[in-house]
Amino acid sequence: MKDSTRIRTVLSVLMLLSLTLVALELRNSGFGFTNSIRINTANIVSPFQKSARSFTDSIQNFGSTWREINTARELVKDLESENLELKEKLGNTDEVRRRAAELDALLKIAGLGTYEIVPARVIAIGAGQDYSWTVSLDVGTIDGITEDMTVISGQGLVGRTISVTESTTLVALLADPSSKVGARIGGKSELGFVSGNGLPGELEFEIFDPLAEINQGDRIVTWGSNGGKPFVSGVPIGEVISVKSSPGLLTKSAKVKPYVKLSTLDLVSVIVESPRIDPRDSLLPPMPFVPTPTNSSSPAATPGQN
Amino acid sequence: MNVYKYVALSITIFVAVIFQPTFFARLSLPGATPDLVIVVVSCWAITKGPAVGAIAGFIAGFLIDVAPPGNQLMGIASILLALIGYGIGIIGSGPSKSLLRPLVISSVAATTFFLLRTIWAVFAGNDLSLVNFSTIFLTQGIYAGGLAIFVYPTIALLDRRLGPVSRSDELRMQ
């Protein structure tokens, strides 16, 4: 009996503590005590996460090496060891090539738009079931990152930075319900907002003008905010997959599939300086089909020529 | 519960919080990300009863809200997980030879946690699409059950190795 009273006391104390945390955070959201708890925890946890990340990588490498050992077993002993060594090197080269290709893609997009970027690796990914569409990066204030900067990958827009410590950065992805990006249909000047609703492969695009023409396959780019914060202009976001007809409403909406696969991010970059000239549609990927003669003057069909 | 066991409890939860976003999230399995944290909390609650379950839940909830990439309102996950740990301790604690009980309890705990979080997210006014709800709900339960097969023996072993069962522990388990 006495024991169960003790247990109930423990539970009540814990509930009170949790409620205190909730109250503190609601009271001074983003500042003060709870924020310093977050920053300190991030500083303690992120080195462990970084090493866990490289540990995971080495396990994956080990797995592939292990398979290679098994196939080489029949070979002569010295040849086997030599073979293993070579194959290991080969495996590493593949990984290096893949990373180089990603970096190339990043450089290309940065070069075209003349953005100044800081490359970064994703170290931790938030779980979908926690309703946090956030990832953390291995760069921080020492690399010149601040809050509300645009994050891109080789394919297009990823999200924006929401909190930065010395060595880590938290990024809210496009799919996050709090994410709202000013956007524009490529080749036109119809403006709207792309917002996340918790699905990594489907965004909501709301156009201000209810009479605007929007079709399946239309490509969406960022509109850009004043001073490039939080979003610089001209970054590809995604492609319209379906248009919702909503007669009587003040806005028109469509579903957009993002160019970036948000669930498998690895190398990304943070735009630390926006371009002096608005890149308009020059960053959109080439059209997948040959334009019909009536539609031949699409400005987005040949990126990379300017 | 002696000091070593509290240290072991904290370390297991910390390791789960580190590996969940860096390892399990990278596997990009269909549906949910395997929820190692709640499985660890469930297994401690099964092994050590309601008080330890509640403490484990509180620590785990605090860490998943605060440690990157967590970005939720601090304290909500602590409340939910402490209550879940307490509930498991009341209903399902005590030594168990078969793995079936930790498996079932972990998957029920994981799905309950997901359900409560969804209710909270909708209540907090997030503009969510719940298209994937049933997929995540199902896979969450399956993954948690699968993880429990490995996590429960580990935690039971830690519990046995780190000193004898104290008198109060024996009382609690009855």
GROMACS .gro file of C-alpha atoms in nm:
model
  480
    1MET     CA    1   0.000   0.000   0.000
    2LYS     CA    2   0.279   0.234   0.104
    3ASP     CA    3   0.461   0.139  -0.214
    4SER     CA    4   0.175   0.241  -0.440
    5THR     CA    5   0.156   0.582  -0.270
    6ARG     CA    6   0.525   0.628  -0.346
    7ILE     CA    7   0.469   0.537  -0.710
    8ARG     CA    8   0.182   0.784  -0.737
    9THR     CA    9   0.400   1.054  -0.582
   10VAL     CA   10   0.671   0.987  -0.840
   11LEU     CA   11   0.417   1.011  -1.122
   12SER     CA   12   0.267   1.336  -0.988
   13VAL     CA   13   0.610   1.495  -0.953
   14LEU     CA   14   0.695   1.400  -1.311
   15MET     CA   15   0.362   1.536  -1.440
   16LEU     CA   16   0.421   1.863  -1.257
   17LEU     CA   17   0.772   1.889  -1.400
   18SER     CA   18   0.646   1.828  -1.755
   19LEU     CA   19   0.365   2.081  -1.716
   20THR     CA   20   0.619   2.333  -1.587
   21LEU     CA   21   0.825   2.280  -1.902
   22VAL     CA   22   0.516   2.327  -2.121
   23ALA     CA   23   0.422   2.644  -1.934
   24LEU     CA   24   0.776   2.783  -1.953
   25GLU     CA   25   0.800   2.720  -2.323
   26LEU     CA   26   0.458   2.870  -2.396
   27ARG     CA   27   0.544   3.174  -2.188
   28ASN     CA   28   0.862   3.267  -2.370
   29SER     CA   29   0.849   3.073  -2.694
   30GLY     CA   30   1.192   3.057  -2.851
   31PHE     CA   31   1.373   3.265  -2.591
   32GLY     CA   32   1.503   3.241  -2.240
   33PHE     CA   33   1.526   2.934  -2.024
   34THR     CA   34   1.375   2.664  -2.247
   35ASN     CA   35   1.573   2.786  -2.545
   36SER     CA   36   1.897   2.757  -2.351
   37ILE     CA   37   1.794   2.401  -2.253
   38ARG     CA   38   1.748   2.322  -2.623
   39ILE     CA   39   2.081   2.475  -2.725
   40ASN     CA   40   2.272   2.299  -2.448
   41THR     CA   41   2.111   1.964  -2.524
   42ALA     CA   42   2.187   2.011  -2.894
   43ASN     CA   43   2.551   2.083  -2.809
   44ILE     CA   44   2.573   1.768  -2.597
   45VAL     CA   45   2.379   1.539  -2.829
   46SER     CA   46   2.505   1.641  -3.173
   47PRO     CA   47   2.864   1.512  -3.136
   48PHE     CA   48   2.717   1.173  -3.043
   49GLN     CA   49   2.478   1.192  -3.337
   50LYS     CA   50   2.764   1.279  -3.571
   51SER     CA   51   2.964   0.977  -3.458
   52ALA     CA   52   2.653   0.757  -3.474
   53ARG     CA   53   2.609   0.883  -3.828
   54SER     CA   54   2.963   0.785  -3.931
   55PHE     CA   55   2.924   0.456  -3.742
   56THR     CA   56   2.613   0.381  -3.950
   57ASP     CA   57   2.806   0.465  -4.266
   58SER     CA   58   3.089   0.231  -4.172
   59ILE     CA   59   2.842  -0.051  -4.099
   60GLN     CA   60   2.696  -0.008  -4.446
   61ASN     CA   61   3.046  -0.012  -4.598
   62PHE     CA   62   3.133  -0.317  -4.392
   63GLY     CA   63   2.820  -0.493  -4.516
   64SER     CA   64   2.917  -0.446  -4.879
   65THR     CA   65   3.278  -0.546  -4.813
   66TRP     CA   66   3.156  -0.863  -4.638
   67ARG     CA   67   2.958  -0.969  -4.942
   68GLU     CA   68   3.263  -0.914  -5.157
   69ILE     CA   69   3.476  -1.138  -4.933
   70ASN     CA   70   3.231  -1.425  -4.981
   71THR     CA   71   3.241  -1.408  -5.358
   72ALA     CA   72   3.622  -1.399  -5.360
   73ARG     CA   73   3.666  -1.705  -5.139
   74GLU     CA   74   3.751  -1.949  -5.422
   75LEU     CA   75   4.049  -1.748  -5.534
   76VAL     CA   76   4.409  -1.823  -5.444
   77LYS     CA   77   4.509  -1.691  -5.104
   78ASP     CA   78   4.738  -1.404  -5.200
   79LEU     CA   79   4.517  -1.315  -5.494
   80GLU     CA   80   4.223  -1.312  -5.256
   81SER     CA   81   4.379  -1.056  -5.027
   82GLU     CA   82   4.483  -0.843  -5.319
   83ASN     CA   83   4.138  -0.873  -5.467
   84LEU     CA   84   3.976  -0.773  -5.139
   85GLU     CA   85   4.196  -0.469  -5.114
   86LEU     CA   86   4.111  -0.366  -5.467
   87LYS     CA   87   3.742  -0.420  -5.419
   88GLU     CA   88   3.743  -0.221  -5.099
   89LYS     CA   89   3.906   0.062  -5.286
   90LEU     CA   90   3.647   0.023  -5.558
   91GLY     CA   91   3.366   0.036  -5.305
   92ASN     CA   92   3.509   0.354  -5.161
   93THR     CA   93   3.546   0.506  -5.507
   94ASP     CA   94   3.180   0.437  -5.576
   95GLU     CA   95   3.084   0.617  -5.258
   96VAL     CA   96   3.320   0.905  -5.342
   97ARG     CA   97   3.182   0.924  -5.695
   98ARG     CA   98   2.826   0.932  -5.570
   99ARG     CA   99   2.913   1.213  -5.330
  100ALA     CA  100   3.102   1.397  -5.602
  101ALA     CA  101   2.800   1.369  -5.831
  102GLU     CA  102   2.578   1.515  -5.560
  103LEU     CA  103   2.825   1.796  -5.500
  104ASP     CA  104   2.840   1.859  -5.875
  105ALA     CA  105   2.463   1.889  -5.885
  106LEU     CA  106   2.475   2.130  -5.594
  107LEU     CA  107   2.751   2.335  -5.751
  108LYS     CA  108   2.562   2.349  -6.078
  109ILE     CA  109   2.248   2.482  -5.916
  110ALA     CA  110   2.450   2.729  -5.709
  111GLY     CA  111   2.654   2.834  -6.012
  112LEU     CA  112   2.349   2.890  -6.229
  113GLY     CA  113   2.176   3.103  -5.974
  114THR     CA  114   2.500   3.255  -5.842
  115TYR     CA  115   2.406   3.172  -5.487
  116GLU     CA  116   2.678   3.155  -5.228
  117ILE     CA  117   2.641   2.822  -5.053
  118VAL     CA  118   2.774   2.624  -4.758
  119PRO     CA  119   2.758   2.247  -4.822
  120ALA     CA  120   2.634   2.030  -4.535
  121ARG     CA  121   2.548   1.671  -4.451
  122VAL     CA  122   2.224   1.561  -4.288
  123ILE     CA  123   2.306   1.394  -3.957
  124ALA     CA  124   1.964   1.327  -3.807
  125ILE     CA  125   1.617   1.293  -3.957
  126GLY     CA  126   1.298   1.349  -3.758
  127ALA     CA  127   1.048   1.063  -3.752
  128GLY     CA  128   0.725   1.115  -3.942
  129GLN     CA  129   0.520   0.971  -3.658
  130ASP     CA  130   0.648   1.246  -3.427
  131TYR     CA  131   0.499   1.512  -3.656
  132SER     CA  132   0.836   1.679  -3.693
  133TRP     CA  133   0.948   1.719  -4.051
  134THR     CA  134   1.288   1.844  -3.947
  135VAL     CA  135   1.646   1.737  -4.011
  136SER     CA  136   1.969   1.850  -3.847
  137LEU     CA  137   2.284   1.942  -4.039
  138ASP     CA  138   2.651   1.926  -3.944
  139VAL     CA  139   2.712   2.299  -3.993
  140GLY     CA  140   2.643   2.587  -3.755
  141THR     CA  141   2.715   2.948  -3.667
  142ILE     CA  142   3.090   2.891  -3.714
  143ASP     CA  143   3.018   2.822  -4.082
  144GLY     CA  144   2.822   3.145  -4.113
  145ILE     CA  145   2.474   2.994  -4.086
  146THR     CA  146   2.197   3.196  -3.922
  147GLU     CA  147   1.826   3.142  -3.882
  148ASP     CA  148   1.588   3.176  -4.179
  149MET     CA  149   1.827   3.076  -4.456
  150THR     CA  150   1.725   2.876  -4.762
  151VAL     CA  151   1.837   2.512  -4.778
  152ILE     CA  152   1.861   2.346  -5.119
  153SER     CA  153   1.984   2.019  -5.266
  154GLY     CA  154   2.091   1.940  -5.621
  155GLN     CA  155   1.729   1.898  -5.727
  156GLY     CA  156   1.568   2.200  -5.565
  157LEU     CA  157   1.429   2.349  -5.247
  158VAL     CA  158   1.458   2.152  -4.921
  159GLY     CA  159   1.346   2.397  -4.653
  160ARG     CA  160   1.474   2.672  -4.428
  161THR     CA  161   1.692   2.686  -4.119
  162ILE     CA  162   1.494   2.741  -3.800
  163SER     CA  163   1.748   2.720  -3.521
  164VAL     CA  164   2.126   2.726  -3.522
  165THR     CA  165   2.381   2.633  -3.258
  166GLU     CA  166   2.758   2.652  -3.289
  167SER     CA  167   2.791   2.326  -3.480
  168THR     CA  168   2.441   2.214  -3.578
  169THR     CA  169   2.151   2.357  -3.771
  170LEU     CA  170   1.787   2.254  -3.753
  171VAL     CA  171   1.601   2.266  -4.084
  172ALA     CA  172   1.223   2.270  -4.124
  173LEU     CA  173   1.148   2.073  -4.441
  174LEU     CA  174   0.893   2.179  -4.703
  175ALA     CA  175   0.657   1.909  -4.575
  176ASP     CA  176   0.644   2.055  -4.224
  177PRO     CA  177   0.296   2.189  -4.143
  178SER     CA  178   0.455   2.517  -4.030
  179SER     CA  179   0.630   2.564  -4.365
  180LYS     CA  180   0.489   2.826  -4.601
  181VAL     CA  181   0.687   2.930  -4.908
  182GLY     CA  182   0.601   3.218  -5.139
  183ALA     CA  183   0.596   3.063  -5.485
  184ARG     CA  184   0.536   3.138  -5.851
  185ILE     CA  185   0.444   2.926  -6.153
  186GLY     CA  186   0.749   2.894  -6.379
  187GLY     CA  187   0.720   3.111  -6.690
  188LYS     CA  188   0.427   3.308  -6.551
  189SER     CA  189   0.390   3.558  -6.273
  190GLU     CA  190   0.101   3.395  -6.089
  191LEU     CA  191   0.184   3.413  -5.719
  192GLY     CA  192   0.085   3.184  -5.437
  193PHE     CA  193   0.195   2.990  -5.131
  194VAL     CA  194   0.331   2.638  -5.110
  195SER     CA  195   0.259   2.489  -4.771
  196GLY     CA  196   0.338   2.154  -4.611
  197ASN     CA  197   0.075   1.925  -4.467
  198GLY     CA  198   0.287   1.646  -4.329
  199LEU     CA  199   0.325   1.437  -4.643
  200PRO     CA  200   0.682   1.426  -4.780
  201GLY     CA  201   0.571   1.368  -5.140
  202GLU     CA  202   0.284   1.612  -5.166
  203LEU     CA  203   0.265   1.986  -5.103
  204GLU     CA  204  -0.028   2.223  -5.116
  205PHE     CA  205  -0.005   2.517  -5.361
  206GLU     CA  206  -0.252   2.798  -5.311
  207ILE     CA  207  -0.278   3.062  -5.582
  208PHE     CA  208  -0.405   3.406  -5.496
  209ASP     CA  209  -0.585   3.469  -5.823
  210PRO     CA  210  -0.888   3.237  -5.852
  211LEU     CA  211  -0.897   3.291  -6.228
  212ALA     CA  212  -0.530   3.204  -6.282
  213GLU     CA  213  -0.460   2.926  -6.526
  214ILE     CA  214  -0.274   2.633  -6.377
  215ASN     CA  215  -0.225   2.291  -6.533
  216GLN     CA  216  -0.089   1.956  -6.442
  217GLY     CA  217   0.286   1.954  -6.507
  218ASP     CA  218   0.332   2.324  -6.433
  219ARG     CA  219   0.659   2.386  -6.249
  220ILE     CA  220   0.677   2.591  -5.932
  221VAL     CA  221   0.972   2.806  -5.822
  222THR     CA  222   1.026   3.022  -5.514
  223TRP     CA  223   0.914   3.378  -5.542
  224GLY     CA  224   1.174   3.508  -5.297
  225SER     CA  225   1.139   3.737  -5.003
  226ASN     CA  226   1.291   4.073  -4.936
  227GLY     CA  227   1.663   4.029  -4.868
  228GLY     CA  228   1.645   3.658  -4.949
  229LYS     CA  229   1.517   3.564  -4.604
  230PRO     CA  230   1.385   3.306  -4.543
  231PHE     CA  231   1.368   3.211  -4.911
  232VAL     CA  232   1.578   3.333  -5.200
  233SER     CA  233   1.409   3.364  -5.537
  234GLY     CA  234   1.413   3.124  -5.829
  235VAL     CA  235   1.474   2.791  -5.650
  236PRO     CA  236   1.276   2.505  -5.810
  237ILE     CA  237   1.017   2.359  -5.570
  238GLY     CA  238   0.820   2.100  -5.762
  239GLU     CA  239   0.569   2.006  -6.025
  240VAL     CA  240   0.188   2.032  -6.017
  241ILE     CA  241   0.034   1.684  -6.005
  242SER     CA  242  -0.332   1.776  -5.971
  243VAL     CA  243  -0.546   2.088  -5.964
  244LYS     CA  244  -0.834   2.116  -5.721
  245SER     CA  245  -1.141   2.285  -5.861
  246SER     CA  246  -1.291   2.494  -5.586
  247PRO     CA  247  -1.560   2.716  -5.735
  248GLY     CA  248  -1.668   2.997  -5.508
  249LEU     CA  249  -1.343   3.012  -5.314
  250LEU     CA  250  -1.119   3.317  -5.319
  251THR     CA  251  -0.809   3.117  -5.400
  252LYS     CA  252  -0.729   2.824  -5.624
  253SER     CA  253  -0.525   2.530  -5.503
  254ALA     CA  254  -0.319   2.249  -5.649
  255LYS     CA  255  -0.110   1.958  -5.529
  256VAL     CA  256   0.264   1.981  -5.594
  257LYS     CA  257   0.516   1.699  -5.593
  258PRO     CA  258   0.851   1.836  -5.470
  259TYR     CA  259   1.160   1.781  -5.689
  260VAL     CA  260   1.360   1.685  -5.380
  261LYS     CA  261   1.293   1.347  -5.223
  262LEU     CA  262   1.250   1.472  -4.868
  263SER     CA  263   1.268   1.132  -4.701
  264THR     CA  264   1.616   1.045  -4.827
  265LEU     CA  265   1.830   1.355  -4.787
  266ASP     CA  266   2.207   1.334  -4.759
  267LEU     CA  267   2.405   1.625  -4.903
  268VAL     CA  268   2.238   1.964  -4.902
  269SER     CA  269   2.358   2.322  -4.898
  270VAL     CA  270   2.260   2.634  -4.715
  271ILE     CA  271   2.241   2.953  -4.918
  272VAL     CA  272   2.433   3.214  -4.723
  273GLU     CA  273   2.406   3.481  -4.987
  274SER     CA  274   2.132   3.528  -5.241
  275PRO     CA  275   2.201   3.617  -5.605
  276ARG     CA  276   2.215   3.981  -5.707
  277ILE     CA  277   2.008   3.906  -6.016
  278ASP     CA  278   1.684   3.710  -5.984
  279PRO     CA  279   1.749   3.380  -6.171
  280ARG     CA  280   1.378   3.361  -6.268
  281ASP     CA  281   1.319   3.021  -6.431
  282SER     CA  282   1.677   2.935  -6.528
  283LEU     CA  283   1.711   2.675  -6.252
  284LEU     CA  284   1.417   2.458  -6.348
  285PRO     CA  285   1.514   2.114  -6.479
  286PRO     CA  286   1.480   2.064  -6.856
  287MET     CA  287   1.130   1.977  -6.974
  288PRO     CA  288   1.090   1.598  -6.994
  289PHE     CA  289   0.904   1.618  -7.326
  290VAL     CA  290   0.958   1.797  -7.658
  291PRO     CA  291   0.748   2.114  -7.654
  292THR     CA  292   0.473   2.133  -7.912
  293PRO     CA  293   0.512   2.406  -8.178
  294THR     CA  294   0.239   2.618  -8.016
  295ASN     CA  295   0.432   2.612  -7.688
  296SER     CA  296   0.785   2.634  -7.826
  297SER     CA  297   0.889   2.952  -7.654
  298SER     CA  298   0.914   2.807  -7.305
  299PRO     CA  299   1.191   2.994  -7.129
  300ALA     CA  300   1.258   2.705  -6.893
  301ALA     CA  301   1.330   2.444  -7.157
  302THR     CA  302   1.700   2.513  -7.186
  303PRO     CA  303   1.857   2.588  -6.850
  304GLY     CA  304   2.230   2.626  -6.826
  305GLN     CA  305   2.271   2.843  -7.136
  306ASN     CA  306   2.288   3.165  -6.947
  307MET     CA  307   1.664  -0.001  -0.830
  308ASN     CA  308   2.019   0.087  -0.735
  309VAL     CA  309   2.228   0.370  -0.875
  310TYR     CA  310   2.387   0.152  -1.144
  311LYS     CA  311   2.045   0.063  -1.279
  312TYR     CA  312   1.945   0.428  -1.304
  313VAL     CA  313   2.270   0.494  -1.492
  314ALA     CA  314   2.196   0.198  -1.720
  315LEU     CA  315   1.843   0.328  -1.775
  316SER     CA  316   1.966   0.675  -1.870
  317ILE     CA  317   2.234   0.534  -2.101
  318THR     CA  318   1.994   0.301  -2.284
  319ILE     CA  319   1.746   0.585  -2.339
  320PHE     CA  320   2.024   0.819  -2.454
  321VAL     CA  321   2.154   0.561  -2.701
  322ALA     CA  322   1.800   0.509  -2.835
  323VAL     CA  323   1.754   0.886  -2.878
  324ILE     CA  324   2.088   0.908  -3.065
  325PHE     CA  325   2.031   0.611  -3.296
  326GLN     CA  326   1.666   0.667  -3.383
  327PRO     CA  327   1.717   0.972  -3.610
  328THR     CA  328   2.067   0.882  -3.730
  329PHE     CA  329   2.022   0.512  -3.802
  330PHE     CA  330   1.657   0.403  -3.810
  331ALA     CA  331   1.535   0.712  -3.996
  332ARG     CA  332   1.801   0.654  -4.264
  333LEU     CA  333   1.676   0.304  -4.336
  334SER     CA  334   1.370   0.475  -4.492
  335LEU     CA  335   1.147   0.175  -4.430
  336PRO     CA  336   0.786   0.199  -4.549
  337GLY     CA  337   0.554   0.381  -4.310
  338ALA     CA  338   0.682   0.484  -3.970
  339THR     CA  339   1.039   0.515  -3.848
  340PRO     CA  340   1.104   0.227  -3.604
  341ASP     CA  341   1.052   0.379  -3.261
  342LEU     CA  342   1.340   0.248  -3.053
  343VAL     CA  343   1.284   0.502  -2.773
  344ILE     CA  344   0.935   0.387  -2.681
  345VAL     CA  345   1.043   0.022  -2.695
  346VAL     CA  346   1.324   0.093  -2.448
  347VAL     CA  347   1.079   0.274  -2.217
  348SER     CA  348   0.828  -0.013  -2.243
  349CYS     CA  349   1.091  -0.276  -2.166
  350TRP     CA  350   1.216  -0.087  -1.858
  351ALA     CA  351   0.856  -0.050  -1.739
  352ILE     CA  352   0.793  -0.424  -1.789
  353THR     CA  353   1.112  -0.517  -1.603
  354LYS     CA  354   1.097  -0.266  -1.317
  355GLY     CA  355   0.737  -0.160  -1.265
  356PRO     CA  356   0.536   0.165  -1.276
  357ALA     CA  357   0.768   0.407  -1.092
  358VAL     CA  358   1.071   0.327  -1.309
  359GLY     CA  359   0.845   0.316  -1.616
  360ALA     CA  360   0.722   0.667  -1.545
  361ILE     CA  361   1.075   0.799  -1.485
  362ALA     CA  362   1.204   0.634  -1.804
  363GLY     CA  363   0.911   0.781  -1.997
  364PHE     CA  364   0.975   1.127  -1.860
  365ILE     CA  365   1.346   1.125  -1.950
  366ALA     CA  366   1.279   0.981  -2.296
  367GLY     CA  367   1.002   1.230  -2.368
  368PHE     CA  368   1.218   1.520  -2.258
  369LEU     CA  369   1.506   1.409  -2.481
  370ILE     CA  370   1.301   1.346  -2.796
  371ASP     CA  371   1.141   1.689  -2.770
  372VAL     CA  372   1.464   1.874  -2.699
  373ALA     CA  373   1.744   1.691  -2.880
  374PRO     CA  374   1.778   1.778  -3.251
  375PRO     CA  375   1.595   1.720  -3.481
  376GLY     CA  376   1.308   1.730  -3.226
  377ASN     CA  377   1.123   2.057  -3.245
  378GLN     CA  378   0.803   1.998  -3.054
  379LEU     CA  379   0.656   2.182  -2.759
  380MET     CA  380   0.874   2.079  -2.466
  381GLY     CA  381   0.701   1.865  -2.206
  382ILE     CA  382   0.418   1.710  -2.409
  383ALA     CA  383   0.607   1.392  -2.500
  384SER     CA  384   0.725   1.372  -2.135
  385ILE     CA  385   0.366   1.371  -2.011
  386LEU     CA  386   0.251   1.112  -2.266
  387LEU     CA  387   0.549   0.879  -2.223
  388ALA     CA  388   0.552   0.902  -1.842
  389LEU     CA  389   0.184   0.804  -1.838
  390ILE     CA  390   0.248   0.520  -2.085
  391GLY     CA  391   0.544   0.394  -1.878
  392TYR     CA  392   0.334   0.411  -1.563
  393GLY     CA  393   0.043   0.228  -1.730
  394ILE     CA  394   0.269  -0.051  -1.860
  395GLY     CA  395   0.420  -0.087  -1.512
  396ILE     CA  396   0.073  -0.126  -1.359
  397ILE     CA  397  -0.066  -0.366  -1.620
  398GLY     CA  398   0.224  -0.566  -1.753
  399SER     CA  399   0.527  -0.562  -1.524
  400GLY     CA  400   0.694  -0.860  -1.367
  401PRO     CA  401   0.951  -1.116  -1.481
  402SER     CA  402   0.859  -1.288  -1.804
  403LYS     CA  403   1.011  -1.595  -1.964
  404SER     CA  404   0.842  -1.558  -2.302
  405LEU     CA  405   0.906  -1.273  -2.542
  406LEU     CA  406   0.543  -1.250  -2.642
  407ARG     CA  407   0.441  -1.016  -2.361
  408PRO     CA  408   0.711  -0.750  -2.422
  409LEU     CA  409   0.640  -0.778  -2.795
  410VAL     CA  410   0.268  -0.715  -2.757
  411ILE     CA  411   0.310  -0.447  -2.490
  412SER     CA  412   0.573  -0.259  -2.692
  413SER     CA  413   0.364  -0.250  -3.005
  414VAL     CA  414   0.052  -0.143  -2.816
  415ALA     CA  415   0.259   0.127  -2.640
  416ALA     CA  416   0.405   0.252  -2.969
  417THR     CA  417   0.069   0.273  -3.144
  418THR     CA  418  -0.088   0.439  -2.840
  419PHE     CA  419   0.190   0.696  -2.832
  420PHE     CA  420   0.142   0.767  -3.203
  421LEU     CA  421  -0.235   0.798  -3.158
  422LEU     CA  422  -0.196   1.039  -2.864
  423ARG     CA  423   0.060   1.246  -3.057
  424THR     CA  424  -0.175   1.265  -3.355
  425ILE     CA  425  -0.461   1.379  -3.131
  426TRP     CA  426  -0.232   1.639  -2.977
  427ALA     CA  427  -0.109   1.761  -3.319
  428VAL     CA  428  -0.464   1.800  -3.448
  429PHE     CA  429  -0.572   1.961  -3.120
  430ALA     CA  430  -0.278   2.205  -3.142
  431GLY     CA  431  -0.418   2.322  -3.475
  432ASN     CA  432  -0.164   2.180  -3.719
  433ASP     CA  433  -0.294   2.166  -4.073
  434LEU     CA  434  -0.220   1.796  -4.120
  435SER     CA  435  -0.307   1.550  -4.388
  436LEU     CA  436  -0.393   1.219  -4.222
  437VAL     CA  437  -0.379   1.014  -4.542
  438ASN     CA  438  -0.090   0.802  -4.417
  439PHE     CA  439  -0.230   0.758  -4.067
  440SER     CA  440  -0.329   0.392  -4.096
  441THR     CA  441  -0.003   0.291  -4.267
  442ILE     CA  442   0.209   0.462  -4.003
  443PHE     CA  443  -0.011   0.322  -3.724
  444LEU     CA  444   0.026  -0.036  -3.849
  445THR     CA  445   0.397  -0.025  -3.932
  446GLN     CA  446   0.470   0.154  -3.604
  447GLY     CA  447   0.319  -0.141  -3.414
  448ILE     CA  448   0.498  -0.402  -3.623
  449TYR     CA  449   0.841  -0.235  -3.598
  450ALA     CA  450   0.805  -0.180  -3.223
  451GLY     CA  451   0.718  -0.546  -3.171
  452GLY     CA  452   1.017  -0.650  -3.380
  453LEU     CA  453   1.255  -0.426  -3.187
  454ALA     CA  454   1.121  -0.552  -2.852
  455ILE     CA  455   1.248  -0.904  -2.937
  456PHE     CA  456   1.603  -0.765  -2.917
  457VAL     CA  457   1.559  -0.485  -2.664
  458TYR     CA  458   1.376  -0.678  -2.390
  459PRO     CA  459   1.643  -0.949  -2.339
  460THR     CA  460   1.914  -0.677  -2.335
  461ILE     CA  461   1.738  -0.477  -2.066
  462ALA     CA  462   1.647  -0.789  -1.864
  463LEU     CA  463   2.013  -0.891  -1.880
  464LEU     CA  464   2.129  -0.545  -1.767
  465ASP     CA  465   1.881  -0.564  -1.480
  466ARG     CA  466   2.007  -0.905  -1.368
  467ARG     CA  467   2.374  -0.816  -1.399
  468LEU     CA  468   2.361  -0.486  -1.215
  469GLY     CA  469   2.314  -0.611  -0.863
  470PRO     CA  470   2.056  -0.816  -0.678
  471VAL     CA  471   1.685  -0.740  -0.675
  472SER     CA  472   1.609  -0.521  -0.376
  473ARG     CA  473   1.328  -0.585  -0.130
  474SER     CA  474   1.112  -0.299  -0.262
  475ASP     CA  475   1.150  -0.428  -0.618
  476GLU     CA  476   1.022  -0.767  -0.516
  477LEU     CA  477   0.721  -0.607  -0.350
  478ARG     CA  478   0.646  -0.400  -0.655
  479MET     CA  479   0.649  -0.696  -0.885
  480GLN     CA  480   0.379  -0.880  -0.694
   0.00000   0.00000   0.00000
